Every structure is written in C-alpha cells, then in structure tokens.
C-alpha cells in the first residue's frame, strides 16, 4: 500500500436488512447485508476517491470506481452539494435491485476481518478501470507499477475493518 497520511474521511456501516440502521461496530454475521458509506467532510471538494475492499481470502473488490459507477471525482460525487457528504458504495439488497448498485450478503466462505480502503488522490488513481475483483498482489503491484496514473498524487489513505462471523 502507498504511504499516505490518514484524513477526516471515514467509513460508516449499516444493517441493510434492518432499514439501514447504523452498525458502529462493523461486525456482521452470516446472512446479514452490510451497507457501506464513505463519509466525506465538507472541506474535501476536489480530487478522486478510490474505494476497495480487501477480504480475508486475499481478493480486492473495487467499489468505486467500478464498471457501473465510473465517475469517482469528488466534484461529480458531490453533484453540486456542499457540506459533509455520505457516499454509498455498498447498498442494501433492496436498494441495489432498484438502482443497480453493488450489494452483498455475508456468507461463510470469507469470514474474518475485511479492510475497507479509501484513497483520496489528485487525479484518477489508475490509467484504466481496474477489474471488479483481483488479487491483493495484482492490486498492490498496480499501485506501484506503471498501471497507476503517475500524474496522480495520493492525498490520504483511510481504512476501516468490517468483521464477519458465523455467530
């Protein structure tokens, strides 16, 4: 991972099967539907956000940008709104059925700690769209190698742990 300071950007979790009730612990059990929001402070008005999930099996899933949501510029995500901004990157199952966003339900195939990574950069982080999922090795190599947009300066790297258990 690139060396970058943390910032005031945060990650919030909600229970998708419980009317998006807050889940401040980030702990979910098999069968539950985690909802993930990136909380962007009012002072963050430019640059680009890249949000990825690194799971216990060593896979990286890209929540923003992705094939269904390619605009990851802060300006585009704000869509003219000022103040603090909450950007949904993983939806409840019912929301996803309506808007086509990414959603998932915890199953017993990848239990444990999953790291949510939020990178704020000056330009798009990569020259091309990354695949929906890839190995952690491939992702880390792309961050270091020529796949990355060398004109992009990384402002911050923030993360939060989502933990899944059988019960």
Short mmCIF file of N, CA and C in Angstrom, two decimals:
data_model
loop_
_atom_site.label_atom_id
_atom_site.label_comp_id
_atom_site.label_asym_id
_atom_site.label_seq_id
_atom_site.Cartn_x
_atom_site.Cartn_y
_atom_site.Cartn_z
N UNK A 1 0.83 -1.18 0.00
CA UNK A 1 0.00 0.00 0.00
C UNK A 1 0.88 1.25 0.00
N UNK A 2 0.39 2.29 -0.64
CA UNK A 2 1.18 3.52 -0.66
C UNK A 2 1.23 4.13 0.74
N UNK A 3 2.32 4.84 0.99
CA UNK A 3 2.43 5.55 2.27
C UNK A 3 1.74 6.88 2.09
N UNK A 4 0.73 7.11 2.90
CA UNK A 4 -0.03 8.35 2.83
C UNK A 4 -0.65 8.58 4.20
N UNK A 5 -0.84 9.84 4.57
CA UNK A 5 -1.46 10.12 5.87
C UNK A 5 -2.95 9.77 5.85
N UNK A 6 -3.50 9.57 7.03
CA UNK A 6 -4.95 9.41 7.13
C UNK A 6 -5.57 10.81 7.10
N UNK A 7 -6.88 10.85 6.95
CA UNK A 7 -7.58 12.13 6.88
C UNK A 7 -8.88 12.03 7.68
N UNK A 8 -9.73 13.02 7.52
CA UNK A 8 -11.02 13.02 8.20
C UNK A 8 -12.08 12.22 7.44
N UNK A 9 -11.71 11.63 6.30
CA UNK A 9 -12.64 10.77 5.56
C UNK A 9 -12.85 9.52 6.40
N UNK A 10 -14.10 9.10 6.53
CA UNK A 10 -14.43 7.96 7.39
C UNK A 10 -15.30 6.97 6.62
N UNK A 11 -15.48 5.81 7.21
CA UNK A 11 -16.33 4.77 6.65
C UNK A 11 -17.39 4.43 7.70
N UNK A 12 -18.64 4.38 7.28
CA UNK A 12 -19.75 4.05 8.19
C UNK A 12 -20.45 2.79 7.69
N UNK A 13 -20.89 1.96 8.64
CA UNK A 13 -21.58 0.71 8.32
C UNK A 13 -23.02 0.76 8.78
N UNK A 14 -23.89 0.07 8.02
CA UNK A 14 -25.31 -0.01 8.32
C UNK A 14 -25.81 -1.42 8.08
N UNK A 15 -26.94 -1.75 8.67
CA UNK A 15 -27.58 -3.06 8.52
C UNK A 15 -28.61 -2.96 7.39
N UNK A 16 -28.29 -3.50 6.23
CA UNK A 16 -29.18 -3.40 5.08
C UNK A 16 -30.51 -4.10 5.27
N UNK A 17 -30.54 -5.17 6.06
CA UNK A 17 -31.78 -5.90 6.30
C UNK A 17 -32.60 -5.32 7.45
N UNK A 18 -32.10 -4.26 8.06
CA UNK A 18 -32.79 -3.64 9.19
C UNK A 18 -32.99 -2.15 8.95
N UNK A 19 -33.52 -1.84 7.77
CA UNK A 19 -33.83 -0.45 7.39
C UNK A 19 -32.62 0.47 7.50
N UNK A 20 -31.44 -0.08 7.17
CA UNK A 20 -30.19 0.69 7.20
C UNK A 20 -29.89 1.31 8.56
N UNK A 21 -30.18 0.56 9.62
CA UNK A 21 -29.82 1.00 10.97
C UNK A 21 -28.29 1.05 11.08
N UNK A 22 -27.75 2.06 11.78
CA UNK A 22 -26.30 2.14 11.94
C UNK A 22 -25.73 0.90 12.63
N UNK A 23 -24.54 0.51 12.21
CA UNK A 23 -23.81 -0.58 12.83
C UNK A 23 -22.41 -0.05 13.15
N UNK A 24 -22.26 0.66 14.27
CA UNK A 24 -20.98 1.31 14.58
C UNK A 24 -19.83 0.33 14.80
N UNK A 25 -20.10 -0.91 15.15
CA UNK A 25 -19.03 -1.87 15.39
C UNK A 25 -18.43 -2.42 14.11
N UNK A 26 -19.20 -2.41 13.02
CA UNK A 26 -18.72 -3.01 11.78
C UNK A 26 -18.69 -4.52 11.82
N UNK A 27 -19.41 -5.13 12.76
CA UNK A 27 -19.47 -6.59 12.88
C UNK A 27 -20.77 -7.09 12.28
N UNK A 28 -20.65 -8.10 11.39
CA UNK A 28 -21.80 -8.67 10.71
C UNK A 28 -21.71 -10.19 10.79
N UNK A 29 -22.87 -10.84 10.83
CA UNK A 29 -22.89 -12.31 10.88
C UNK A 29 -23.44 -12.85 9.56
N UNK A 30 -23.19 -14.14 9.33
CA UNK A 30 -23.66 -14.80 8.12
C UNK A 30 -25.15 -14.52 7.93
N UNK A 31 -25.51 -14.14 6.70
CA UNK A 31 -26.89 -13.84 6.36
C UNK A 31 -27.21 -12.36 6.36
N UNK A 32 -26.39 -11.55 7.03
CA UNK A 32 -26.67 -10.12 7.08
C UNK A 32 -26.15 -9.42 5.83
N UNK A 33 -26.72 -8.23 5.58
CA UNK A 33 -26.43 -7.42 4.40
C UNK A 33 -25.75 -6.11 4.82
N UNK A 34 -24.40 -6.07 4.82
CA UNK A 34 -23.71 -4.83 5.18
C UNK A 34 -23.91 -3.74 4.14
N UNK A 35 -24.12 -2.55 4.62
CA UNK A 35 -24.19 -1.35 3.79
C UNK A 35 -23.00 -0.49 4.19
N UNK A 36 -22.31 0.07 3.20
CA UNK A 36 -21.09 0.83 3.46
C UNK A 36 -21.21 2.22 2.84
N UNK A 37 -20.98 3.24 3.66
CA UNK A 37 -20.92 4.62 3.19
C UNK A 37 -19.54 5.19 3.46
N UNK A 38 -19.06 6.02 2.55
CA UNK A 38 -17.84 6.79 2.77
C UNK A 38 -18.30 8.19 3.17
N UNK A 39 -17.82 8.63 4.33
CA UNK A 39 -18.20 9.95 4.87
C UNK A 39 -17.10 10.95 4.52
N UNK A 40 -17.47 11.92 3.66
CA UNK A 40 -16.52 12.91 3.17
C UNK A 40 -16.81 14.25 3.84
N UNK A 41 -15.81 14.83 4.52
CA UNK A 41 -16.02 16.11 5.18
C UNK A 41 -16.23 17.25 4.19
N UNK A 42 -16.84 18.31 4.65
CA UNK A 42 -17.17 19.46 3.81
C UNK A 42 -15.94 20.03 3.10
N UNK A 43 -14.78 19.99 3.74
CA UNK A 43 -13.57 20.58 3.17
C UNK A 43 -12.98 19.81 2.00
N UNK A 44 -13.43 18.59 1.78
CA UNK A 44 -12.93 17.80 0.65
C UNK A 44 -13.83 18.06 -0.54
N UNK A 45 -13.34 18.84 -1.50
CA UNK A 45 -14.18 19.27 -2.62
C UNK A 45 -13.59 18.92 -3.98
N UNK A 46 -12.37 18.40 -4.00
CA UNK A 46 -11.76 18.08 -5.28
C UNK A 46 -11.01 16.76 -5.20
N UNK A 47 -10.44 16.35 -6.30
CA UNK A 47 -9.71 15.10 -6.35
C UNK A 47 -10.61 13.93 -6.70
N UNK A 48 -10.14 12.73 -6.39
CA UNK A 48 -10.83 11.49 -6.75
C UNK A 48 -10.79 10.54 -5.56
N UNK A 49 -11.85 9.75 -5.42
CA UNK A 49 -11.92 8.73 -4.37
C UNK A 49 -11.88 7.35 -5.01
N UNK A 50 -11.04 6.49 -4.47
CA UNK A 50 -11.00 5.09 -4.86
C UNK A 50 -11.29 4.28 -3.62
N UNK A 51 -12.33 3.43 -3.69
CA UNK A 51 -12.74 2.64 -2.53
C UNK A 51 -12.68 1.17 -2.91
N UNK A 52 -11.90 0.42 -2.13
CA UNK A 52 -11.73 -1.00 -2.39
C UNK A 52 -11.87 -1.78 -1.10
N UNK A 53 -12.19 -3.06 -1.25
CA UNK A 53 -12.35 -3.97 -0.13
C UNK A 53 -11.32 -5.07 -0.27
N UNK A 54 -10.51 -5.28 0.75
CA UNK A 54 -9.52 -6.36 0.77
C UNK A 54 -10.03 -7.41 1.75
N UNK A 55 -10.46 -8.56 1.23
CA UNK A 55 -11.04 -9.58 2.11
C UNK A 55 -10.00 -10.58 2.61
N UNK A 56 -10.43 -11.45 3.51
CA UNK A 56 -9.52 -12.38 4.17
C UNK A 56 -8.93 -13.42 3.21
N UNK A 57 -9.54 -13.60 2.06
CA UNK A 57 -9.02 -14.59 1.10
C UNK A 57 -7.94 -13.99 0.19
N UNK A 58 -7.65 -12.69 0.37
CA UNK A 58 -6.62 -12.05 -0.45
C UNK A 58 -7.14 -11.46 -1.73
N UNK A 59 -8.45 -11.29 -1.83
CA UNK A 59 -9.05 -10.67 -3.01
C UNK A 59 -9.39 -9.21 -2.73
N UNK A 60 -9.30 -8.40 -3.78
CA UNK A 60 -9.67 -6.99 -3.70
C UNK A 60 -10.88 -6.78 -4.60
N UNK A 61 -11.91 -6.14 -4.05
CA UNK A 61 -13.11 -5.79 -4.81
C UNK A 61 -13.19 -4.28 -4.86
N UNK A 62 -13.37 -3.74 -6.05
CA UNK A 62 -13.39 -2.29 -6.24
C UNK A 62 -14.84 -1.79 -6.21
N UNK A 63 -15.13 -0.98 -5.19
CA UNK A 63 -16.47 -0.43 -5.02
C UNK A 63 -16.62 0.91 -5.74
N UNK A 64 -15.52 1.66 -5.85
CA UNK A 64 -15.56 2.96 -6.52
C UNK A 64 -14.16 3.28 -7.02
N UNK A 65 -13.95 3.55 -8.29
CA UNK A 65 -14.91 3.39 -9.36
C UNK A 65 -15.10 1.91 -9.70
N UNK A 66 -16.16 1.65 -10.43
CA UNK A 66 -16.39 0.30 -10.96
C UNK A 66 -17.15 0.42 -12.28
N UNK A 67 -17.37 -0.67 -12.93
CA UNK A 67 -17.99 -0.67 -14.26
C UNK A 67 -19.35 0.02 -14.28
N UNK A 68 -20.09 -0.06 -13.16
CA UNK A 68 -21.42 0.56 -13.09
C UNK A 68 -21.39 1.99 -12.56
N UNK A 69 -20.24 2.40 -12.03
CA UNK A 69 -20.13 3.73 -11.42
C UNK A 69 -18.71 4.23 -11.67
N UNK A 70 -18.50 4.78 -12.85
CA UNK A 70 -17.15 5.12 -13.28
C UNK A 70 -16.68 6.49 -12.80
N UNK A 71 -17.60 7.41 -12.52
CA UNK A 71 -17.19 8.75 -12.09
C UNK A 71 -16.87 8.70 -10.59
N UNK A 72 -15.60 8.82 -10.28
CA UNK A 72 -15.20 8.85 -8.88
C UNK A 72 -14.57 10.18 -8.49
N UNK A 73 -14.83 11.22 -9.30
CA UNK A 73 -14.34 12.56 -8.94
C UNK A 73 -15.19 13.08 -7.79
N UNK A 74 -14.54 13.74 -6.85
CA UNK A 74 -15.27 14.29 -5.71
C UNK A 74 -16.31 15.29 -6.20
N UNK A 75 -15.96 16.08 -7.19
CA UNK A 75 -16.90 17.06 -7.74
C UNK A 75 -18.14 16.35 -8.30
N UNK A 76 -17.94 15.29 -9.06
CA UNK A 76 -19.06 14.54 -9.62
C UNK A 76 -19.89 13.86 -8.55
N UNK A 77 -19.23 13.30 -7.54
CA UNK A 77 -19.95 12.64 -6.45
C UNK A 77 -20.74 13.64 -5.62
N UNK A 78 -20.20 14.85 -5.46
CA UNK A 78 -20.92 15.90 -4.72
C UNK A 78 -22.14 16.39 -5.50
N UNK A 79 -22.05 16.39 -6.82
CA UNK A 79 -23.18 16.80 -7.66
C UNK A 79 -23.76 18.14 -7.20
N UNK A 80 -22.87 19.10 -6.91
CA UNK A 80 -23.30 20.44 -6.52
C UNK A 80 -23.62 20.61 -5.04
N UNK A 81 -23.52 19.57 -4.25
CA UNK A 81 -23.84 19.66 -2.82
C UNK A 81 -22.65 20.14 -2.00
N UNK A 82 -22.91 21.03 -1.05
CA UNK A 82 -21.89 21.50 -0.12
C UNK A 82 -22.04 20.74 1.20
N UNK A 83 -21.06 20.90 2.07
CA UNK A 83 -21.13 20.32 3.40
C UNK A 83 -20.64 18.88 3.43
N UNK A 84 -20.84 18.24 4.58
CA UNK A 84 -20.45 16.84 4.71
C UNK A 84 -21.26 16.01 3.73
N UNK A 85 -20.63 14.95 3.20
CA UNK A 85 -21.28 14.14 2.18
C UNK A 85 -21.11 12.67 2.50
N UNK A 86 -22.20 11.93 2.38
CA UNK A 86 -22.17 10.48 2.59
C UNK A 86 -22.34 9.82 1.22
N UNK A 87 -21.35 9.00 0.83
CA UNK A 87 -21.37 8.35 -0.47
C UNK A 87 -21.54 6.86 -0.25
N UNK A 88 -22.66 6.32 -0.70
CA UNK A 88 -22.93 4.89 -0.54
C UNK A 88 -22.13 4.12 -1.59
N UNK A 89 -21.34 3.13 -1.12
CA UNK A 89 -20.54 2.32 -2.03
C UNK A 89 -20.95 0.85 -2.01
N UNK A 90 -21.68 0.43 -0.97
CA UNK A 90 -22.27 -0.91 -0.92
C UNK A 90 -23.68 -0.74 -0.37
N UNK A 91 -24.66 -1.22 -1.11
CA UNK A 91 -26.06 -0.94 -0.85
C UNK A 91 -26.78 -2.10 -0.15
N UNK A 92 -27.97 -1.79 0.35
CA UNK A 92 -28.84 -2.87 0.81
C UNK A 92 -29.30 -3.63 -0.43
N UNK A 93 -29.70 -4.87 -0.24
CA UNK A 93 -30.16 -5.69 -1.37
C UNK A 93 -31.33 -4.99 -2.07
N UNK A 94 -32.26 -4.44 -1.30
CA UNK A 94 -33.43 -3.79 -1.92
C UNK A 94 -33.03 -2.54 -2.70
N UNK A 95 -32.09 -1.74 -2.19
CA UNK A 95 -31.61 -0.57 -2.92
C UNK A 95 -30.93 -0.99 -4.22
N UNK A 96 -30.11 -2.02 -4.15
CA UNK A 96 -29.38 -2.48 -5.34
C UNK A 96 -30.32 -2.96 -6.42
N UNK A 97 -31.43 -3.58 -6.03
CA UNK A 97 -32.40 -4.04 -7.02
C UNK A 97 -33.04 -2.86 -7.73
N UNK A 98 -33.11 -1.71 -7.07
CA UNK A 98 -33.71 -0.51 -7.65
C UNK A 98 -32.70 0.28 -8.48
N UNK A 99 -31.48 0.48 -7.93
CA UNK A 99 -30.53 1.38 -8.59
C UNK A 99 -29.34 0.69 -9.25
N UNK A 100 -29.24 -0.63 -9.13
CA UNK A 100 -28.16 -1.36 -9.76
C UNK A 100 -26.83 -1.25 -9.05
N UNK A 101 -26.80 -0.69 -7.83
CA UNK A 101 -25.56 -0.58 -7.07
C UNK A 101 -25.09 -1.94 -6.57
N UNK A 102 -23.86 -1.98 -6.10
CA UNK A 102 -23.29 -3.21 -5.57
C UNK A 102 -23.86 -3.51 -4.18
N UNK A 103 -24.20 -4.77 -3.95
CA UNK A 103 -24.70 -5.21 -2.64
C UNK A 103 -24.20 -6.62 -2.40
N UNK A 104 -24.11 -7.00 -1.15
CA UNK A 104 -23.69 -8.37 -0.83
C UNK A 104 -24.30 -8.82 0.49
N UNK A 105 -24.34 -10.11 0.65
CA UNK A 105 -24.80 -10.73 1.88
C UNK A 105 -23.64 -11.56 2.42
N UNK A 106 -23.41 -11.51 3.72
CA UNK A 106 -22.32 -12.26 4.33
C UNK A 106 -22.61 -13.75 4.20
N UNK A 107 -21.64 -14.49 3.68
CA UNK A 107 -21.75 -15.95 3.66
C UNK A 107 -20.56 -16.52 4.41
N UNK A 108 -20.52 -17.83 4.57
CA UNK A 108 -19.46 -18.42 5.40
C UNK A 108 -18.17 -18.71 4.63
N UNK A 109 -18.04 -18.20 3.41
CA UNK A 109 -16.84 -18.50 2.61
C UNK A 109 -15.65 -17.60 2.95
N UNK A 110 -15.89 -16.42 3.47
CA UNK A 110 -14.79 -15.49 3.77
C UNK A 110 -15.01 -14.80 5.10
N UNK A 111 -15.11 -15.57 6.17
CA UNK A 111 -15.31 -14.99 7.49
C UNK A 111 -14.01 -14.42 8.03
N UNK A 112 -14.12 -13.36 8.78
CA UNK A 112 -12.95 -12.73 9.39
C UNK A 112 -12.95 -11.24 9.14
N UNK A 113 -11.77 -10.66 9.18
CA UNK A 113 -11.63 -9.21 9.05
C UNK A 113 -11.38 -8.82 7.60
N UNK A 114 -12.16 -7.87 7.14
CA UNK A 114 -12.07 -7.31 5.79
C UNK A 114 -11.72 -5.84 5.93
N UNK A 115 -10.76 -5.38 5.16
CA UNK A 115 -10.32 -3.98 5.24
C UNK A 115 -10.94 -3.17 4.12
N UNK A 116 -11.60 -2.09 4.49
CA UNK A 116 -12.14 -1.13 3.52
C UNK A 116 -11.09 -0.04 3.35
N UNK A 117 -10.63 0.18 2.12
CA UNK A 117 -9.59 1.17 1.83
C UNK A 117 -10.20 2.34 1.06
N UNK A 118 -9.91 3.55 1.50
CA UNK A 118 -10.37 4.75 0.80
C UNK A 118 -9.13 5.59 0.49
N UNK A 119 -8.85 5.74 -0.79
CA UNK A 119 -7.71 6.55 -1.22
C UNK A 119 -8.25 7.82 -1.89
N UNK A 120 -7.79 8.97 -1.38
CA UNK A 120 -8.13 10.27 -1.97
C UNK A 120 -6.91 10.75 -2.73
N UNK A 121 -7.07 10.98 -4.02
CA UNK A 121 -5.94 11.37 -4.87
C UNK A 121 -6.29 12.60 -5.71
N UNK A 122 -5.24 13.21 -6.26
CA UNK A 122 -5.43 14.43 -7.05
C UNK A 122 -6.06 14.16 -8.41
N UNK A 123 -5.76 13.01 -8.98
CA UNK A 123 -6.28 12.58 -10.28
C UNK A 123 -6.79 11.16 -10.13
N UNK A 124 -7.42 10.63 -11.17
CA UNK A 124 -7.83 9.22 -11.14
C UNK A 124 -6.60 8.38 -10.80
N UNK A 125 -6.76 7.42 -9.92
CA UNK A 125 -5.64 6.64 -9.41
C UNK A 125 -4.99 5.75 -10.47
N UNK A 126 -5.80 5.23 -11.39
CA UNK A 126 -5.29 4.33 -12.43
C UNK A 126 -5.60 4.89 -13.81
N UNK A 127 -4.78 4.51 -14.78
CA UNK A 127 -4.98 4.95 -16.16
C UNK A 127 -6.20 4.28 -16.80
N UNK A 128 -6.53 3.07 -16.33
CA UNK A 128 -7.67 2.33 -16.87
C UNK A 128 -8.49 1.78 -15.71
N UNK A 129 -9.74 1.43 -16.00
CA UNK A 129 -10.61 0.84 -15.00
C UNK A 129 -10.03 -0.50 -14.54
N UNK A 130 -9.95 -0.70 -13.23
CA UNK A 130 -9.49 -1.98 -12.69
C UNK A 130 -10.62 -2.99 -12.82
N UNK A 131 -10.30 -4.29 -12.86
CA UNK A 131 -11.37 -5.29 -12.90
C UNK A 131 -12.20 -5.22 -11.61
N UNK A 132 -13.40 -5.74 -11.66
CA UNK A 132 -14.28 -5.71 -10.48
C UNK A 132 -13.60 -6.34 -9.27
N UNK A 133 -12.89 -7.45 -9.50
CA UNK A 133 -12.12 -8.08 -8.43
C UNK A 133 -10.78 -8.54 -8.97
N UNK A 134 -9.79 -8.57 -8.08
CA UNK A 134 -8.46 -9.01 -8.44
C UNK A 134 -7.74 -9.45 -7.17
N UNK A 135 -6.59 -10.06 -7.33
CA UNK A 135 -5.82 -10.48 -6.16
C UNK A 135 -5.19 -9.26 -5.50
N UNK A 136 -4.93 -9.40 -4.21
CA UNK A 136 -4.27 -8.32 -3.48
C UNK A 136 -2.89 -8.05 -4.08
N UNK A 137 -2.20 -9.09 -4.52
CA UNK A 137 -0.89 -8.93 -5.13
C UNK A 137 -0.98 -8.10 -6.41
N UNK A 138 -1.94 -8.42 -7.27
CA UNK A 138 -2.14 -7.69 -8.51
C UNK A 138 -2.45 -6.22 -8.23
N UNK A 139 -3.30 -5.97 -7.25
CA UNK A 139 -3.68 -4.60 -6.89
C UNK A 139 -2.48 -3.83 -6.35
N UNK A 140 -1.72 -4.44 -5.45
CA UNK A 140 -0.57 -3.74 -4.88
C UNK A 140 0.49 -3.47 -5.96
N UNK A 141 0.69 -4.42 -6.87
CA UNK A 141 1.63 -4.20 -7.97
C UNK A 141 1.17 -3.05 -8.86
N UNK A 142 -0.14 -2.96 -9.10
CA UNK A 142 -0.67 -1.88 -9.93
C UNK A 142 -0.49 -0.52 -9.26
N UNK A 143 -0.59 -0.49 -7.93
CA UNK A 143 -0.38 0.76 -7.20
C UNK A 143 1.06 1.24 -7.33
N UNK A 144 1.99 0.30 -7.44
CA UNK A 144 3.40 0.63 -7.50
C UNK A 144 3.88 0.80 -8.95
N UNK A 145 3.32 0.01 -9.87
CA UNK A 145 3.84 -0.07 -11.24
C UNK A 145 3.24 0.98 -12.17
N UNK A 146 3.54 0.81 -13.43
CA UNK A 146 3.12 1.75 -14.46
C UNK A 146 1.62 1.76 -14.71
N UNK A 147 0.88 0.79 -14.16
CA UNK A 147 -0.58 0.80 -14.33
C UNK A 147 -1.19 2.03 -13.65
N UNK A 148 -0.51 2.52 -12.65
CA UNK A 148 -1.02 3.65 -11.89
C UNK A 148 -0.82 4.94 -12.69
N UNK A 149 -1.68 5.88 -12.48
CA UNK A 149 -1.58 7.19 -13.10
C UNK A 149 -0.49 7.98 -12.37
N UNK A 150 0.68 8.12 -12.99
CA UNK A 150 1.81 8.78 -12.33
C UNK A 150 1.57 10.26 -12.06
N UNK A 151 0.59 10.86 -12.75
CA UNK A 151 0.26 12.26 -12.50
C UNK A 151 -0.59 12.42 -11.24
N UNK A 152 -1.06 11.32 -10.70
CA UNK A 152 -1.94 11.37 -9.54
C UNK A 152 -1.15 11.35 -8.24
N UNK A 153 -1.37 12.35 -7.43
CA UNK A 153 -0.75 12.43 -6.10
C UNK A 153 -1.75 11.89 -5.07
N UNK A 154 -1.30 11.00 -4.21
CA UNK A 154 -2.19 10.46 -3.18
C UNK A 154 -2.19 11.40 -1.98
N UNK A 155 -3.37 11.95 -1.67
CA UNK A 155 -3.52 12.86 -0.54
C UNK A 155 -3.64 12.10 0.78
N UNK A 156 -4.46 11.03 0.75
CA UNK A 156 -4.70 10.30 2.01
C UNK A 156 -5.11 8.87 1.73
N UNK A 157 -4.91 8.03 2.75
CA UNK A 157 -5.33 6.64 2.73
C UNK A 157 -6.01 6.37 4.06
N UNK A 158 -7.29 6.09 4.01
CA UNK A 158 -8.06 5.81 5.21
C UNK A 158 -8.61 4.40 5.12
N UNK A 159 -8.82 3.77 6.26
CA UNK A 159 -9.34 2.41 6.23
C UNK A 159 -10.19 2.13 7.47
N UNK A 160 -10.97 1.11 7.35
CA UNK A 160 -11.82 0.64 8.47
C UNK A 160 -11.99 -0.86 8.30
N UNK A 161 -12.15 -1.55 9.41
CA UNK A 161 -12.32 -3.00 9.39
C UNK A 161 -13.80 -3.36 9.48
N UNK A 162 -14.23 -4.25 8.60
CA UNK A 162 -15.55 -4.88 8.65
C UNK A 162 -15.27 -6.33 9.03
N UNK A 163 -15.91 -6.79 10.10
CA UNK A 163 -15.65 -8.17 10.56
C UNK A 163 -16.89 -9.03 10.37
N UNK A 164 -16.69 -10.22 9.80
CA UNK A 164 -17.79 -11.15 9.59
C UNK A 164 -17.55 -12.41 10.42
N UNK A 165 -18.63 -12.90 11.02
CA UNK A 165 -18.55 -14.10 11.87
C UNK A 165 -19.74 -15.01 11.58
N UNK A 166 -19.60 -16.27 12.02
CA UNK A 166 -20.70 -17.24 11.84
C UNK A 166 -21.82 -16.94 12.82
N UNK A 167 -21.53 -16.46 13.98
CA UNK A 167 -22.49 -16.04 15.03
C UNK A 167 -21.76 -15.54 16.21
#
